[in-house]
Coordinates of C-alpha atoms and ligand atoms in Angstrom, one line a residue:
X9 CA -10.5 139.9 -58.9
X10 CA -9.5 136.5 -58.1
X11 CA -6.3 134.9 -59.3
X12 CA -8.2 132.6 -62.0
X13 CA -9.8 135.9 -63.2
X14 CA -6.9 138.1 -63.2
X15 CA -5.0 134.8 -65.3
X16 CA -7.9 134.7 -67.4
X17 CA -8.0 138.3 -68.7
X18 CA -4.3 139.0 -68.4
X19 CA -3.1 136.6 -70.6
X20 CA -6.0 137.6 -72.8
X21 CA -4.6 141.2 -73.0
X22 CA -0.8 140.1 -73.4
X23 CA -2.0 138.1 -75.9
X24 CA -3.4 141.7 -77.9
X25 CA -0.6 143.2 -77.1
X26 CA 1.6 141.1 -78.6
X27 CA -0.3 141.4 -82.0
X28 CA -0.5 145.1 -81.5
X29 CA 2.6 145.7 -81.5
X30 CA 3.1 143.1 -84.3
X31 CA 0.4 144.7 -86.5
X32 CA -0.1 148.1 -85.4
X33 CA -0.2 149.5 -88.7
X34 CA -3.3 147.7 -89.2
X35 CA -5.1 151.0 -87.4
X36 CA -4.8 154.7 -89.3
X37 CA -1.8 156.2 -87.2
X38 CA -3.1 159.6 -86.6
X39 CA -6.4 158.9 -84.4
X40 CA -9.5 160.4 -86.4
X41 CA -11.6 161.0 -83.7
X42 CA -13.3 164.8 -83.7
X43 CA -13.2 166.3 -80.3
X44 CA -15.8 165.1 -78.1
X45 CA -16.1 161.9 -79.9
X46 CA -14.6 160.2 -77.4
X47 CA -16.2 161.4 -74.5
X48 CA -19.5 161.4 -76.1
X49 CA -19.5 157.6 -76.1
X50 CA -18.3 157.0 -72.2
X51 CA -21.0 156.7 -69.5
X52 CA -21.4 159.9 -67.6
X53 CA -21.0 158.5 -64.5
X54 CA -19.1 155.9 -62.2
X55 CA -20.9 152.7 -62.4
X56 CA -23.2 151.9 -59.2
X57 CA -22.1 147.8 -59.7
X58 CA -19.1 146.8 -60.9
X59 CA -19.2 145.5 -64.6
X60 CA -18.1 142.5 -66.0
X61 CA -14.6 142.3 -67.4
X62 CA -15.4 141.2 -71.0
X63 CA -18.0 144.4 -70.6
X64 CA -15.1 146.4 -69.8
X65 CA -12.4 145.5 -72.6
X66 CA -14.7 145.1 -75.2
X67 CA -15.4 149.0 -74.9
X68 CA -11.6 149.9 -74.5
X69 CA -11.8 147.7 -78.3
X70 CA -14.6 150.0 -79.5
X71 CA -14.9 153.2 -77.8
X72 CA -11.2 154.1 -76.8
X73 CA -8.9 152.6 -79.9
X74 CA -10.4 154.8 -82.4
X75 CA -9.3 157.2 -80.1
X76 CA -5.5 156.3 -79.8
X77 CA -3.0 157.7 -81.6
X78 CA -0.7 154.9 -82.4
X79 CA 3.0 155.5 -81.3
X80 CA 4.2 152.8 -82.2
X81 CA 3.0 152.4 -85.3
X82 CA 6.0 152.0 -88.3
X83 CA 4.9 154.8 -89.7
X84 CA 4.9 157.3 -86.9
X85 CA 7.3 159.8 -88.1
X86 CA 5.8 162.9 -85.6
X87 CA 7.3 164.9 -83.3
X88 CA 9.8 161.9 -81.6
X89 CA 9.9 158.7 -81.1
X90 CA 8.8 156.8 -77.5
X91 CA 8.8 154.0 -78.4
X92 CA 8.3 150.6 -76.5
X93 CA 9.6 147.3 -76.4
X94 CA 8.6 143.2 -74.8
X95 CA 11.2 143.7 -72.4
X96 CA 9.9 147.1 -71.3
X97 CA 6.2 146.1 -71.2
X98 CA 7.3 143.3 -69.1
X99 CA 9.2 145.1 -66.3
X100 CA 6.6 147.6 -66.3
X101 CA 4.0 144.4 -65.7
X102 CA 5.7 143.4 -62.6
X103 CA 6.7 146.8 -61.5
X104 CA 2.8 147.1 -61.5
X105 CA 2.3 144.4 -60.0
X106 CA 4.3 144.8 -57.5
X107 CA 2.6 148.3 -56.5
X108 CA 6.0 149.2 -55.1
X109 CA 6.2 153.1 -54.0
X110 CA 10.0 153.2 -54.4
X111 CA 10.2 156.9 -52.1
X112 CA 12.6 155.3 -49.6
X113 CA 15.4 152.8 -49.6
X114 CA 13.2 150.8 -47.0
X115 CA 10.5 150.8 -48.7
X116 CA 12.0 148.5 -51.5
X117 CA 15.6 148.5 -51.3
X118 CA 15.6 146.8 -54.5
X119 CA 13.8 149.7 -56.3
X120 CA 16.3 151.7 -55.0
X121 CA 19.7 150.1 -55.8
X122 CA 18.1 148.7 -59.2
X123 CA 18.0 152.7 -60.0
X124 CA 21.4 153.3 -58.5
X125 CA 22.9 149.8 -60.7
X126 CA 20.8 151.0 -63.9
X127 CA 22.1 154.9 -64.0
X128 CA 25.5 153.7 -63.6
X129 CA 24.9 151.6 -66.7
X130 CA 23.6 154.5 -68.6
X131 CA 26.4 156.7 -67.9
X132 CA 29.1 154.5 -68.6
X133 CA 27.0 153.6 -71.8
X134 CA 26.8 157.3 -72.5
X135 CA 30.5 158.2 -71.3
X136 CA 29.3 160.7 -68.9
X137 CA 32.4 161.6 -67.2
X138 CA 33.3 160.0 -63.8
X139 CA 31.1 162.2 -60.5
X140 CA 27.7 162.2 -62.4
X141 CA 25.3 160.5 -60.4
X142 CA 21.8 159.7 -61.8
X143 CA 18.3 159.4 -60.7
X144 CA 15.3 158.3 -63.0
X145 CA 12.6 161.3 -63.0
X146 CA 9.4 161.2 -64.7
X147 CA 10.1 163.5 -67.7
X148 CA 13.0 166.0 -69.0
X149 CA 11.2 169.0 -67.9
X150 CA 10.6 168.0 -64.8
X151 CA 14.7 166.9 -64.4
X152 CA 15.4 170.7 -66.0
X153 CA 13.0 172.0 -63.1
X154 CA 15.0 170.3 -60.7
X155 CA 18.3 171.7 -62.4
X156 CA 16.8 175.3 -62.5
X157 CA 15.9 174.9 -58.5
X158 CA 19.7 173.4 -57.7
X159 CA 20.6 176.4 -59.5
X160 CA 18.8 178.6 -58.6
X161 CA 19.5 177.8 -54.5
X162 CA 23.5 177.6 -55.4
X163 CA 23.4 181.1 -56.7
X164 CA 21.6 182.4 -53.8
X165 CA 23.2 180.5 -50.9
X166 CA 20.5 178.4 -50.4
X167 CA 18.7 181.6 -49.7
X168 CA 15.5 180.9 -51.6
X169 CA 14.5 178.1 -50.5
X170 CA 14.5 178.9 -46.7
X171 CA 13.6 182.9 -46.7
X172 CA 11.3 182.7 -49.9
X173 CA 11.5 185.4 -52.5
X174 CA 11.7 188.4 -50.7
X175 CA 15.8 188.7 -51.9
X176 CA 17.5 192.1 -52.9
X177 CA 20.2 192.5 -55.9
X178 CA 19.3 192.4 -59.5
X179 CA 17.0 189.4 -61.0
X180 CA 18.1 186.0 -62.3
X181 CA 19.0 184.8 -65.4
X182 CA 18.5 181.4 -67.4
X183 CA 20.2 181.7 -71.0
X184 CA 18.6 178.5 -73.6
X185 CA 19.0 178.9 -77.3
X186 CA 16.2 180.7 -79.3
X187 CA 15.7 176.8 -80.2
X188 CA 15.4 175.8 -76.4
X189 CA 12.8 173.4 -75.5
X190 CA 10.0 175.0 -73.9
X191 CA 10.2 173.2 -70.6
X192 CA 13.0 175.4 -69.8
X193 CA 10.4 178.3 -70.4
X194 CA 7.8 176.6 -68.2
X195 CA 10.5 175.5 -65.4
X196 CA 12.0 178.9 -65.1
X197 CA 8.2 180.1 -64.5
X198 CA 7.6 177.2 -62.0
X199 CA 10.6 177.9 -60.1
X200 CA 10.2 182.1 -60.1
X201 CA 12.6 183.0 -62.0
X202 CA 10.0 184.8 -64.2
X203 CA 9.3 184.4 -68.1
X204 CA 11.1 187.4 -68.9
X205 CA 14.4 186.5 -67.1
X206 CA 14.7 183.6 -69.6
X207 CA 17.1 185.0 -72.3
X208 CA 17.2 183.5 -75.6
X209 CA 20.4 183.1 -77.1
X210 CA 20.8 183.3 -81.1
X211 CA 21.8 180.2 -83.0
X212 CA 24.3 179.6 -85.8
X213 CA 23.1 178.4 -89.3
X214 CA 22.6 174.9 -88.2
X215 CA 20.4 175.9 -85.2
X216 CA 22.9 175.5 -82.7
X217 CA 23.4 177.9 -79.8
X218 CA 26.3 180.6 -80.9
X219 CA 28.7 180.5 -77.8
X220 CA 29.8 184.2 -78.3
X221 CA 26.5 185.6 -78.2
X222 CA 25.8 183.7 -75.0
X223 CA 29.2 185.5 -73.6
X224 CA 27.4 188.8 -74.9
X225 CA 23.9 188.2 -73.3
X226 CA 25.8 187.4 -69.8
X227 CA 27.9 190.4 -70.0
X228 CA 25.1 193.0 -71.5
X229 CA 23.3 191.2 -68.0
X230 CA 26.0 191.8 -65.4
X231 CA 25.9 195.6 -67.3
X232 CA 22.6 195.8 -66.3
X233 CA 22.7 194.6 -63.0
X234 CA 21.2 191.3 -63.2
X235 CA 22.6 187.8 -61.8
X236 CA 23.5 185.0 -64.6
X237 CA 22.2 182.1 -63.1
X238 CA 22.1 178.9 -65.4
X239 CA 22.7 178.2 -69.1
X240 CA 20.6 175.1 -70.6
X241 CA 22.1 173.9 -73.8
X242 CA 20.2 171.5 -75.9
X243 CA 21.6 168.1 -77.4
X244 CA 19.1 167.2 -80.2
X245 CA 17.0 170.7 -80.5
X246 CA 13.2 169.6 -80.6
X247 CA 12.8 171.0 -84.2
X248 CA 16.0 170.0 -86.0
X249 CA 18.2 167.6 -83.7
X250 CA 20.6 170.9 -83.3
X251 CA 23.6 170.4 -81.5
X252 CA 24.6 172.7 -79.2
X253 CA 28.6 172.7 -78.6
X254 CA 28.8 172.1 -75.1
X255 CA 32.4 172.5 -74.9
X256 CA 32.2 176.0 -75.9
X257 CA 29.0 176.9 -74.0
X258 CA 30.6 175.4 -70.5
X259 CA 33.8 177.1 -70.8
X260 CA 31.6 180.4 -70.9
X261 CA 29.3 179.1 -68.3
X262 CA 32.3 178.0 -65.9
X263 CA 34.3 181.6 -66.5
X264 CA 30.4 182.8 -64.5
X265 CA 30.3 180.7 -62.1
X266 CA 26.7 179.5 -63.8
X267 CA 25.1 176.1 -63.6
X268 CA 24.8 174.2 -66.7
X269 CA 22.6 171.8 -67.7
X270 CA 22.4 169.5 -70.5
X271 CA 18.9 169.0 -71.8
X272 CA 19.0 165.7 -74.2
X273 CA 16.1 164.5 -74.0
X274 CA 15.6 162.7 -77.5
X275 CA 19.5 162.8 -78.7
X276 CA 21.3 161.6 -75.5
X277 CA 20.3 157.7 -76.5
X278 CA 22.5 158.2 -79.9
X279 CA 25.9 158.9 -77.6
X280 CA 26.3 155.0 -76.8
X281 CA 27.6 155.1 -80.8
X282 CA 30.9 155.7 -80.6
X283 CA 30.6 157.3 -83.9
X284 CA 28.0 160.0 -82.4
X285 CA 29.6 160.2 -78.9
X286 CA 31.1 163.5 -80.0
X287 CA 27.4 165.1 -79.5
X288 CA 28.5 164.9 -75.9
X289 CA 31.9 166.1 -75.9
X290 CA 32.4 169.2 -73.9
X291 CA 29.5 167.4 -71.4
X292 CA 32.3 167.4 -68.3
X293 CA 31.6 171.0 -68.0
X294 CA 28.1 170.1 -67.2
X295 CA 26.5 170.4 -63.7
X296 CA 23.4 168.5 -64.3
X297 CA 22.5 166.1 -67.5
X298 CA 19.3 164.6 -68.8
X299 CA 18.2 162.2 -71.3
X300 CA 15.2 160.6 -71.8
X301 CA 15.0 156.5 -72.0
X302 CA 11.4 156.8 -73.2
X303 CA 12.2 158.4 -76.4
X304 CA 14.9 156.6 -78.1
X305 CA 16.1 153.5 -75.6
X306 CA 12.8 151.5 -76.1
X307 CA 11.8 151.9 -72.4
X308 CA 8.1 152.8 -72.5
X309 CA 6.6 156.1 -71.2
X310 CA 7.8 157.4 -68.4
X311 CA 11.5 157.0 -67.8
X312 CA 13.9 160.4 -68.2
X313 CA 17.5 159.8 -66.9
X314 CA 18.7 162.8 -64.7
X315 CA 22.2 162.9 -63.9
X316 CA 23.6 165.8 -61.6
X317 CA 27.5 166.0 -60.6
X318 CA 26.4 167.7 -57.2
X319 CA 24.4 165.4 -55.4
X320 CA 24.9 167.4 -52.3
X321 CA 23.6 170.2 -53.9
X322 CA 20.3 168.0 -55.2
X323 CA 19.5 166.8 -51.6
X324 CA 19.8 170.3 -50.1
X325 CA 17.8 171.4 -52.2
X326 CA 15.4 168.8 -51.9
X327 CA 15.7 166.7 -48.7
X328 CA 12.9 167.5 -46.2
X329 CA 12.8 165.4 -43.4
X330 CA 8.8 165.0 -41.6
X331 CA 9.1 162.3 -38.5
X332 CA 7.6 159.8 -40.5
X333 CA 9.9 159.2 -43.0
X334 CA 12.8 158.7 -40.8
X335 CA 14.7 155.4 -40.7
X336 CA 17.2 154.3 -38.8
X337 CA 19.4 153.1 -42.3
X338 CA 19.4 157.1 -43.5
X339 CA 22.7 157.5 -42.9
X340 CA 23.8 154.8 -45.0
X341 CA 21.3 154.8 -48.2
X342 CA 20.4 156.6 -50.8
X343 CA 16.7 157.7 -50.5
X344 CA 15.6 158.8 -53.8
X345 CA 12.4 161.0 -52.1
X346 CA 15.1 163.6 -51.7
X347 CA 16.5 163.5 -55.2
X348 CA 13.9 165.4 -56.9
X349 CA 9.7 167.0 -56.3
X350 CA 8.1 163.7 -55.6
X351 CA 7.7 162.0 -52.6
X352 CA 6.1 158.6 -54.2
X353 CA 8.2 157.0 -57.1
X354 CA 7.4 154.4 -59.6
X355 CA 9.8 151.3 -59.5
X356 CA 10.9 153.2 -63.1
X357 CA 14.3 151.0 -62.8
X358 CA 12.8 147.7 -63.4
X359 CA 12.0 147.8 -67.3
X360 CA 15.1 149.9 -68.2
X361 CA 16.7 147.1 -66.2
X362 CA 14.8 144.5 -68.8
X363 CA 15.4 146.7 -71.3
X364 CA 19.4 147.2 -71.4
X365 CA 19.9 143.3 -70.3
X366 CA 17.6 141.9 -73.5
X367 CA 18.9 144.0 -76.2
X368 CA 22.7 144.6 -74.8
X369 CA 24.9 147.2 -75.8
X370 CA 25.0 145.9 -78.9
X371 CA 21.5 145.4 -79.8
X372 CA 21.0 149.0 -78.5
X373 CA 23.3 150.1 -81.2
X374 CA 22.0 148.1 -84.1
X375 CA 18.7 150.1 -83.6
X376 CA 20.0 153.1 -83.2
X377 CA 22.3 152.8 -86.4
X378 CA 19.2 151.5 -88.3
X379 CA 17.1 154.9 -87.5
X380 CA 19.5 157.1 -88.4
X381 CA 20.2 154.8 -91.7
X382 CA 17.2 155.2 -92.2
X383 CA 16.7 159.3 -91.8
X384 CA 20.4 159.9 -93.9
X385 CA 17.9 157.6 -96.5
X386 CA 15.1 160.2 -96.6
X387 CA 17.4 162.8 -96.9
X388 CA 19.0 162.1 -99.6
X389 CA 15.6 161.0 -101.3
X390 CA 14.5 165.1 -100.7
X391 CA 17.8 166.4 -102.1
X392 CA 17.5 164.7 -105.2
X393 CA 13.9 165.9 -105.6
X394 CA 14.4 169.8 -107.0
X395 CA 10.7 170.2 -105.8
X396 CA 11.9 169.6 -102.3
X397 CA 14.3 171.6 -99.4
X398 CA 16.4 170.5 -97.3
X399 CA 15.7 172.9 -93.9
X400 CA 18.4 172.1 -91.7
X401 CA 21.5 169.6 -91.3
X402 CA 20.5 166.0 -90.2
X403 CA 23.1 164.8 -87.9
X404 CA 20.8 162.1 -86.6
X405 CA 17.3 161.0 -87.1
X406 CA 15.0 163.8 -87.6
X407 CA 14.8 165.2 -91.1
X408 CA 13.1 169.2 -91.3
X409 CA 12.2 169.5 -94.8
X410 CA 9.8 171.5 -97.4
X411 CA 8.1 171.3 -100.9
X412 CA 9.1 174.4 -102.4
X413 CA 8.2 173.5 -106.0
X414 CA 11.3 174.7 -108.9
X415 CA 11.5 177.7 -110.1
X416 CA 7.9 178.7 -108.1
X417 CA 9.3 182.2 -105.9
X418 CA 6.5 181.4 -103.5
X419 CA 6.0 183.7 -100.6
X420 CA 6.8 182.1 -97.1
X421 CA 3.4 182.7 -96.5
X422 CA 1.9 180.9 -99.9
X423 CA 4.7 178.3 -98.6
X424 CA 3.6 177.7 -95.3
X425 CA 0.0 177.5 -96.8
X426 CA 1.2 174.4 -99.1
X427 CA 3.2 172.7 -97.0
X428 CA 0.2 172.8 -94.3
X429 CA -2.0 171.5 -96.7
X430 CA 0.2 168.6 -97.6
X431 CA 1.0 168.0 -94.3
X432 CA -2.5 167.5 -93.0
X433 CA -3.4 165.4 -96.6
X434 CA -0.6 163.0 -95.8
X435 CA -2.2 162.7 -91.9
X436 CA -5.3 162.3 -93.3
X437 CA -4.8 159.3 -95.1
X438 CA -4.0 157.4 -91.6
X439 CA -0.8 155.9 -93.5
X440 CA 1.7 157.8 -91.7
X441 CA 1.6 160.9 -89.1
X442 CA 4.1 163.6 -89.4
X443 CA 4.0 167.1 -88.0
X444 CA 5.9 170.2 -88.4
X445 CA 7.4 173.2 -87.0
X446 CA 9.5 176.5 -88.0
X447 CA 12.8 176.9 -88.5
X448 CA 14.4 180.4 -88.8
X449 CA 10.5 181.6 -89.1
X450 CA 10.3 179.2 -92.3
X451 CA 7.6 176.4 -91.9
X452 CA 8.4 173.1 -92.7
X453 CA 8.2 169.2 -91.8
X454 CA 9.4 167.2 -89.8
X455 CA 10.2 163.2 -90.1
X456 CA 11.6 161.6 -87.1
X457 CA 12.2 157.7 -87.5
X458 CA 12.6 155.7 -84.4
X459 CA 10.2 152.9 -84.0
X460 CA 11.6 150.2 -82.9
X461 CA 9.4 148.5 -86.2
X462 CA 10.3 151.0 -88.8
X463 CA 11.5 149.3 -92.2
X464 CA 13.0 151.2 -95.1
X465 CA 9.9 150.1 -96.4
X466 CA 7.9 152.4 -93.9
X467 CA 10.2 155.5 -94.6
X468 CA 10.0 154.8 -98.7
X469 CA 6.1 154.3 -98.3
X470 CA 6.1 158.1 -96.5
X471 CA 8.3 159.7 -99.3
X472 CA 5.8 158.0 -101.7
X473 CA 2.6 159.2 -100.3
X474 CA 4.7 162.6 -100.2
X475 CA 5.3 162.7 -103.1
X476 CA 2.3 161.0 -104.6
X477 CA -0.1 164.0 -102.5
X478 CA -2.7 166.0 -104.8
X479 CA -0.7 169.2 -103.0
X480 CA 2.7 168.3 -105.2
X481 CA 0.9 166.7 -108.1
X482 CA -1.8 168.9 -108.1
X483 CA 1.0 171.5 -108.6
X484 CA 2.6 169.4 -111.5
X485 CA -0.1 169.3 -113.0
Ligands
PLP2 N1 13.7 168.7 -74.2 C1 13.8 168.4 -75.5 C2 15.0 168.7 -76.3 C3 12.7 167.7 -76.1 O1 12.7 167.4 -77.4 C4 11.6 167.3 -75.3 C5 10.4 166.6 -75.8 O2 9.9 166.9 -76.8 C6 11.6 167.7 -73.9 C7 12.7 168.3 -73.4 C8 10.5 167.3 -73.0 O3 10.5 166.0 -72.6 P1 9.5 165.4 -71.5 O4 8.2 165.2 -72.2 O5 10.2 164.2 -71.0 O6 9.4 166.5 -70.5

């Protein structure tokens, strides 16, 4: 592709974006393709010439739209929000453009201290205390894996990772909250700590991890013979936006000598509000942090900020030094390669550069103040409908909630039944997408507002198609 074609066509899809993004709600949010449709429609094999460009767009128009879910839509209230932004779609632009593998200092020293300029900025925006240093991952479970592994190696003198498995003493341990994120799950299987040596820990009425039951696990553990490990506390539970209290779960991690990380992944963005900063107190305890810019700092997909307190320990763990990767400069840079799995890294550190220089701290702030506006909205909207129930405390911008008609008694079963059925009726009519998940064994739905387009119009329009549903009305009726 010549530069005259490659100006042609790129301004022509900059151009779409920008109305995308302008108008996505022009497209049903929830994709309706049935499975296969998709595929069904795309040629079979590679083509044997290359194809025209206009050949080529026009079928990403026709044949893969219909099958996008559309994230940014205003009225995509499911699971969490990743949301992008100009600024983001821009430094990603040039970052492709630039085709910059970012695995060594030397092999674009900007890449390198743009990510070691930008992580300071988060953690002074986040008030991570002084010591953490960051590095940009791909995703929060892949920064948990690399805080399991750190852990795992500090507990067993680096043992692990130079004789293998083949260890005596008893098995161990990784403690998350019954409302853990299942990455911990799938990291503590990755890194062989075994499924059943994750422990879940019960919560307290507001879905939090309870700190004295964690004390109990650890101790019925050392009864048994086993070897605490790590404790992953959650900031922002998946389902609710629980808030584990770090202070309290550190203290008991620090009396065991266990690693603890801080899994944040959607709520860590809300801690540059002073008036939510408390999420994070008790965070000094920490050994290893993570937060995920692609969720709720308008940096596009993928960008999860991993902070660690023991560098040393990341880079034993990691560092691995063929021939070929040796430079002179090692001595005096930070290689990223041996911060985490990869070898080749994306030049990540651009867009969140563009990202917190376009908006500022302040501008940062005004959207995150508007979201959760915005969810404390909703929620009072379902309190004052008797037909409605609250499921669990809203401390920031995801709202778990349930018809539960007055005066009904319905089973949990005839509830879960309902509530399924309005759910996928209110997806169905491609005006908003939310999903749902269970809570205490209770099923019930889940609103999470964080596109960077949502109006209180968007959130109003989702109470009213709610509302409006032949599952509540029929029910009235
Ligand atoms: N941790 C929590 C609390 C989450 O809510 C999520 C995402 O749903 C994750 C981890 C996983 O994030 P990622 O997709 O970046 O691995």
């Amino acid at each position: 592709m010549d530069a005259r074609e490659f100006k042609r066509f790129g301004y022509e899809c900059i151009d779409w974006i920008a109305d995308y993004l302008e108008h996505a709600d022009r497209y049903p949010v929830l994709s309706r393709a049935a499975p296969g449709g998709i595929r069904g429609r795309l040629a079979e094999e590679s083509p044997e010439r290359g194809e025209p460009m206009e050949d080529i767009l026009a079928d990403f128009h026709d044949i893969v739209l219909p099958g996008i879910t559309h994230w940014q839509h205003p009225r995509f209230f499911a699971y969490f929000p990743a949301t992008t932004s100009g600024p983001s779609i821009l430094g990603e632009l040039l970052s492709a453009g630039l085709g910059v593998n970012a695995m060594l200092w030397q092999t674009s020293p900007a890449a390198t201290e743009l990510e070691e300029t930008v992580m300071g900025w988060l953690a002074g925006l986040l008030g991570l205390p002084e010591g953490f240093k960051g590095v940009i991952q791909d995703t929060a479970s892949t920064a948990t894996l690399c805080a399991l592994l750190c852990a795992r190696e500090r507990a067993t003198d680096f043992g692990v990772n130079e004789n293998g498995f083949l260890q005596g003493g008893g098995a161990l341990r990784v403690y998350t909250s019954t409302e853990g994120h299942s990455s911990v799950a799938k990291g503590a299987r990755i890194a062989g700590f075994g499924a059943r040596n994750v422990v879940s820990v019960n919560v307290d009425g507001s879905y939090a991890m309870d700190p004295a039951d964690l004390k109990r696990c650890i101790e019925r553990d050392l009864a048994a013979g086993h070897r605490p490990c790590c404790v992953v506390a959650t900031v922002g539970t998946t389902s609710s936006t629980a808030i584990d209290p770090l202070g309290m779960i550190g203290e008991v991690a620090g009396r065991h000598g266990l690693w603890f990380h801080v899994d944040a992944a959607l709520a860590g963005s809300a801690a540059i509000l002073p008036e939510k900063r408390w999420i994070l107190d008790g965070v000094e305890r920490a050994d290893s942090f993570v937060f995920n810019p692609h969720k709720w700092l308008f940096t596009n997909f993928d960008c999860s900020a991993f902070f660690c307190r023991h560098p040393d320990i990341l880079t034993s763990v990691f560092a691995i030094q063929p021939e070929y990767l040796r430079t002179d400069l090692d001595p005096q840079v930070v290689n990223f390669r041996d911060w985490g799995i990869q070898l080749g890294r994306r030049f990540r550190a651009l867009k969140l550069w563009f990202v917190l220089r376009y908006y500022g701290r302040d501008g940062l702030r005004e959207l995150l103040r508007a979201h959760i506006g915005l969810a404390e909205e909703f929620l009072t909207w379902v309190e004052r409908n008797p037909d409605f129930e609250l499921m669990a405390p809203v401390p920031l911008n995801t709202v778990c909630f349930r018809f539960n008609p007055e005066g009904s008694s319905l089973s949990e079963e005839r509830l879960e039944e309902l509530n399924g059925n309005l759910m996928n009726e209110v997806n169905a009519s491609g005006r908003i997408f939310i999903t749902h998940t269970k809570l205490g064994g209770r099923f019930c739905l889940r609103m999470s507002i964080g596109q960077l387009r949502t109006t209180k119009r968007d959130v109003a329009e989702a109470w009213e198609i709610l509302e409006k549903s032949t599952v509540v009305q029929g029910w009235k009726g």
